[in-house]
């Protein structure tokens, strides 16, 4: 397993990993659907940490395990975002700066 030191390495690793498995060829609508599925899994992971189980057939999870699931789901969302941004040739720098500009203008900071 490679050790990722920064976001650029992660971005390169995701692109290579997804291409090797032919996961990058899905059109943006399908990729967005995958991302929404991951957002649902993220919500479930957050719920497990914040309120625990809410059904009798669910096991109570220790915090470390619940936190690891949260890390994994955030990673899945980040990877899907990177694949989508790559499809439109949008860099992470552009995304970050665009977000800062939007919020700064909106909230006059």
Coordinates of N, CA and C in Angstrom, one line a residue:
X1 N 0.9 -1.2 0.0 CA 0.0 0.0 0.0 C 0.9 1.2 0.0
X2 N 0.7 2.1 -1.0 CA 1.5 3.3 -1.0 C 1.2 4.3 0.1
X3 N 2.1 5.0 0.6 CA 1.9 6.1 1.6 C 1.7 7.4 0.8
X4 N 0.6 8.0 1.0 CA 0.2 9.3 0.3 C 0.6 10.4 1.2
X5 N 1.4 11.3 0.7 CA 1.9 12.5 1.5 C 1.2 13.8 1.3
X6 N 0.5 13.9 0.2 CA -0.2 15.2 -0.1 C -1.3 14.9 -1.1
X7 N -2.1 16.0 -1.3 CA -3.3 15.8 -2.1 C -3.0 15.6 -3.6
X8 N -1.8 16.1 -4.0 CA -1.5 15.8 -5.4 C -1.1 14.4 -5.7
X9 N -0.4 13.8 -4.7 CA -0.1 12.3 -4.8 C -1.4 11.5 -4.8
X10 N -2.4 11.9 -3.9 CA -3.6 11.2 -3.8 C -4.4 11.3 -5.2
X11 N -4.4 12.5 -5.7 CA -5.1 12.7 -7.0 C -4.5 11.8 -8.1
X12 N -3.2 11.8 -8.2 CA -2.5 10.9 -9.2 C -2.8 9.4 -8.9
X13 N -2.8 9.0 -7.6 CA -3.1 7.6 -7.3 C -4.5 7.3 -7.7
X14 N -5.5 8.1 -7.3 CA -6.9 7.9 -7.7 C -7.0 7.7 -9.2
X15 N -6.5 8.6 -9.9 CA -6.6 8.6 -11.4 C -6.1 7.2 -11.9
X16 N -4.9 6.9 -11.5 CA -4.3 5.6 -12.0 C -5.1 4.4 -11.5
X17 N -5.5 4.4 -10.3 CA -6.2 3.2 -9.7 C -7.6 3.0 -10.5
X18 N -8.3 4.1 -10.7 CA -9.6 4.1 -11.3 C -9.4 3.7 -12.8
X19 N -8.4 4.2 -13.5 CA -8.2 3.9 -14.9 C -7.8 2.4 -15.0
X20 N -7.0 1.9 -14.1 CA -6.6 0.5 -14.2 C -7.8 -0.5 -14.1
X21 N -8.8 -0.1 -13.4 CA -10.0 -0.9 -13.2 C -11.1 -0.5 -14.1
X22 N -10.8 0.4 -15.0 CA -11.8 0.9 -16.0 C -13.0 1.5 -15.3
X23 N -12.8 2.2 -14.2 CA -13.8 2.9 -13.5 C -13.9 4.3 -13.9
X24 N -12.9 4.8 -14.6 CA -12.9 6.3 -15.0 C -13.8 6.5 -16.2
X25 N -14.2 5.5 -17.0 CA -14.9 5.7 -18.2 C -16.4 6.0 -18.0
X26 N -16.9 5.9 -16.8 CA -18.3 6.1 -16.5 C -18.6 7.6 -16.8
X27 N -19.7 7.9 -17.4 CA -20.1 9.3 -17.7 C -20.3 10.0 -16.4
X28 N -20.3 11.3 -16.5 CA -20.5 12.2 -15.2 C -21.8 11.9 -14.5
X29 N -22.9 11.6 -15.2 CA -24.1 11.3 -14.5 C -24.0 10.1 -13.6
X30 N -23.4 9.0 -14.2 CA -23.2 7.8 -13.4 C -22.3 8.1 -12.2
X31 N -21.2 8.8 -12.5 CA -20.2 9.1 -11.4 C -20.9 9.9 -10.3
X32 N -21.7 10.9 -10.7 CA -22.4 11.7 -9.7 C -23.4 10.8 -8.9
X33 N -24.0 9.8 -9.5 CA -24.8 8.8 -8.8 C -24.0 8.0 -7.8
X34 N -22.8 7.6 -8.2 CA -21.9 6.9 -7.3 C -21.6 7.8 -6.1
X35 N -21.3 9.1 -6.4 CA -21.0 10.0 -5.3 C -22.2 10.2 -4.3
X36 N -23.4 10.3 -4.9 CA -24.5 10.4 -4.0 C -24.7 9.2 -3.1
X37 N -24.4 8.0 -3.6 CA -24.4 6.8 -2.8 C -23.4 6.9 -1.7
X38 N -22.2 7.4 -2.0 CA -21.2 7.6 -0.9 C -21.6 8.6 0.1
X39 N -22.3 9.7 -0.3 CA -22.8 10.7 0.6 C -23.8 10.0 1.6
X40 N -24.6 9.1 1.1 CA -25.5 8.4 2.0 C -24.8 7.6 3.0
X41 N -23.7 6.9 2.6 CA -22.9 6.1 3.5 C -22.1 7.0 4.5
X42 N -21.8 8.2 4.0 CA -21.1 9.2 4.9 C -22.1 9.6 6.0
X43 N -23.4 9.8 5.6 CA -24.4 10.2 6.6 C -24.6 9.1 7.7
X44 N -24.6 7.9 7.2 CA -24.7 6.7 8.1 C -23.5 6.6 9.1
X45 N -22.3 6.9 8.5 CA -21.1 6.9 9.4 C -21.1 8.0 10.4
X46 N -21.6 9.1 10.0 CA -21.7 10.2 11.0 C -22.8 9.9 12.1
X47 N -23.9 9.3 11.6 CA -24.9 8.9 12.6 C -24.4 7.9 13.6
X48 N -23.6 7.0 13.1 CA -23.0 6.0 14.0 C -22.2 6.6 15.1
X49 N -21.5 7.7 14.8 CA -20.6 8.4 15.8 C -21.5 9.2 16.7
X50 N -22.4 10.0 16.1 CA -23.2 11.0 16.9 C -24.3 10.4 17.7
X51 N -25.1 9.4 17.1 CA -26.2 8.9 17.9 C -26.2 7.4 18.1
X52 N -25.2 6.8 17.5 CA -25.1 5.3 17.6 C -26.1 4.6 16.7
X53 N -26.5 3.5 17.1 CA -27.5 2.7 16.4 C -28.9 3.2 16.6
X54 N -29.7 3.0 15.6 CA -31.1 3.4 15.8 C -32.1 2.3 15.5
X55 N -31.5 1.1 15.2 CA -32.4 -0.1 14.9 C -31.8 -1.2 15.8
X56 N -32.7 -2.0 16.3 CA -32.3 -3.1 17.2 C -31.4 -4.2 16.5
X57 N -31.4 -4.2 15.1 CA -30.6 -5.2 14.5 C -29.2 -4.7 14.1
X58 N -28.9 -3.4 14.5 CA -27.5 -2.9 14.3 C -26.7 -3.1 15.5
X59 N -25.4 -3.4 15.3 CA -24.5 -3.6 16.4 C -24.0 -2.2 16.8
X60 N -23.8 -2.1 18.1 CA -23.1 -0.9 18.6 C -21.6 -1.0 18.3
X61 N -21.1 0.1 17.7 CA -19.8 0.2 17.2 C -18.9 0.9 18.1
X62 N -17.7 0.5 18.3 CA -16.7 1.3 19.2 C -16.4 2.5 18.4
X63 N -15.9 3.6 19.1 CA -15.6 4.8 18.4 C -14.5 4.7 17.4
X64 N -13.5 4.0 17.7 CA -12.4 3.8 16.7 C -12.8 3.2 15.4
X65 N -13.7 2.2 15.5 CA -14.2 1.6 14.2 C -15.1 2.5 13.5
X66 N -16.0 3.2 14.2 CA -16.9 4.2 13.6 C -16.1 5.3 12.9
X67 N -15.1 5.8 13.6 CA -14.3 6.8 13.0 C -13.5 6.3 11.8
X68 N -13.1 5.1 11.8 CA -12.4 4.6 10.6 C -13.4 4.5 9.4
X69 N -14.6 4.1 9.7 CA -15.7 4.1 8.6 C -15.9 5.5 8.1
X70 N -15.9 6.5 9.0 CA -16.0 7.9 8.5 C -14.9 8.3 7.6
X71 N -13.7 8.0 8.0 CA -12.5 8.3 7.2 C -12.6 7.6 5.8
X72 N -13.1 6.4 5.7 CA -13.2 5.7 4.5 C -14.3 6.3 3.6
X73 N -15.4 6.7 4.2 CA -16.5 7.3 3.4 C -16.1 8.7 2.9
X74 N -15.4 9.5 3.7 CA -14.9 10.8 3.2 C -13.9 10.6 2.1
X75 N -13.1 9.5 2.1 CA -12.1 9.2 1.1 C -12.9 8.8 -0.2
X76 N -13.9 8.0 -0.1 CA -14.7 7.7 -1.3 C -15.3 8.9 -2.0
X77 N -15.8 9.8 -1.2 CA -16.4 11.1 -1.7 C -15.3 11.9 -2.4
X78 N -14.1 12.0 -1.7 CA -13.0 12.8 -2.3 C -12.6 12.2 -3.6
X79 N -12.5 10.9 -3.7 CA -12.0 10.2 -4.9 C -13.0 10.5 -6.0
X80 N -14.3 10.4 -5.7 CA -15.3 10.6 -6.8 C -15.3 12.1 -7.2
X81 N -15.0 13.0 -6.3 CA -14.9 14.4 -6.7 C -13.7 14.6 -7.6
X82 N -12.6 13.9 -7.3 CA -11.4 14.1 -8.1 C -11.6 13.5 -9.5
X83 N -12.3 12.4 -9.6 CA -12.6 11.8 -11.0 C -13.5 12.8 -11.8
X84 N -14.5 13.3 -11.1 CA -15.4 14.3 -11.8 C -14.7 15.5 -12.2
X85 N -13.9 16.1 -11.4 CA -13.1 17.3 -11.7 C -12.2 17.0 -12.9
X86 N -11.6 15.8 -12.9 CA -10.7 15.5 -14.0 C -11.4 15.4 -15.3
X87 N -12.6 14.9 -15.3 CA -13.4 14.8 -16.5 C -13.6 16.1 -17.2
X88 N -13.7 17.2 -16.3 CA -13.9 18.5 -16.9 C -12.7 19.4 -16.9
X89 N -11.5 18.7 -16.6 CA -10.2 19.4 -16.6 C -10.2 20.6 -15.6
X90 N -10.7 20.3 -14.4 CA -10.8 21.3 -13.4 C -9.8 20.9 -12.3
X91 N -8.8 21.8 -12.0 CA -7.8 21.4 -11.0 C -8.4 21.7 -9.6
X92 N -7.8 21.0 -8.6 CA -8.1 21.3 -7.2 C -7.9 22.7 -6.8
X93 N -6.8 23.3 -7.3 CA -6.5 24.7 -7.1 C -7.7 25.6 -7.6
X94 N -8.2 25.3 -8.7 CA -9.3 26.1 -9.3 C -10.6 25.9 -8.4
X95 N -10.8 24.7 -8.0 CA -12.0 24.4 -7.1 C -11.8 25.2 -5.8
X96 N -10.6 25.1 -5.2 CA -10.4 25.8 -3.9 C -10.5 27.3 -4.0
X97 N -9.9 27.8 -5.0 CA -9.9 29.3 -5.2 C -11.3 29.8 -5.6
X98 N -12.0 29.0 -6.4 CA -13.4 29.4 -6.7 C -14.3 29.4 -5.5
X99 N -14.1 28.4 -4.6 CA -14.9 28.3 -3.4 C -14.6 29.5 -2.5
X100 N -13.4 29.8 -2.3 CA -13.0 30.9 -1.5 C -13.6 32.2 -2.1
X101 N -13.4 32.4 -3.4 CA -13.9 33.6 -4.0 C -15.5 33.7 -3.8
X102 N -16.2 32.6 -4.1 CA -17.6 32.6 -3.9 C -18.1 33.0 -2.5
X103 N -17.5 32.4 -1.5 CA -17.9 32.7 -0.1 C -17.4 34.0 0.3
X104 N -16.3 34.4 -0.1 CA -15.8 35.8 0.2 C -16.7 36.9 -0.3
X105 N -17.1 36.7 -1.6 CA -18.0 37.7 -2.2 C -19.4 37.6 -1.5
X106 N -19.8 36.4 -1.2 CA -21.2 36.3 -0.7 C -21.3 36.9 0.7
X107 N -20.2 36.7 1.5 CA -20.2 37.1 2.9 C -19.4 38.3 3.1
X108 N -18.9 39.0 2.1 CA -18.2 40.3 2.1 C -17.0 40.2 3.1
X109 N -16.2 39.2 2.9 CA -15.0 39.1 3.7 C -13.7 39.5 3.0

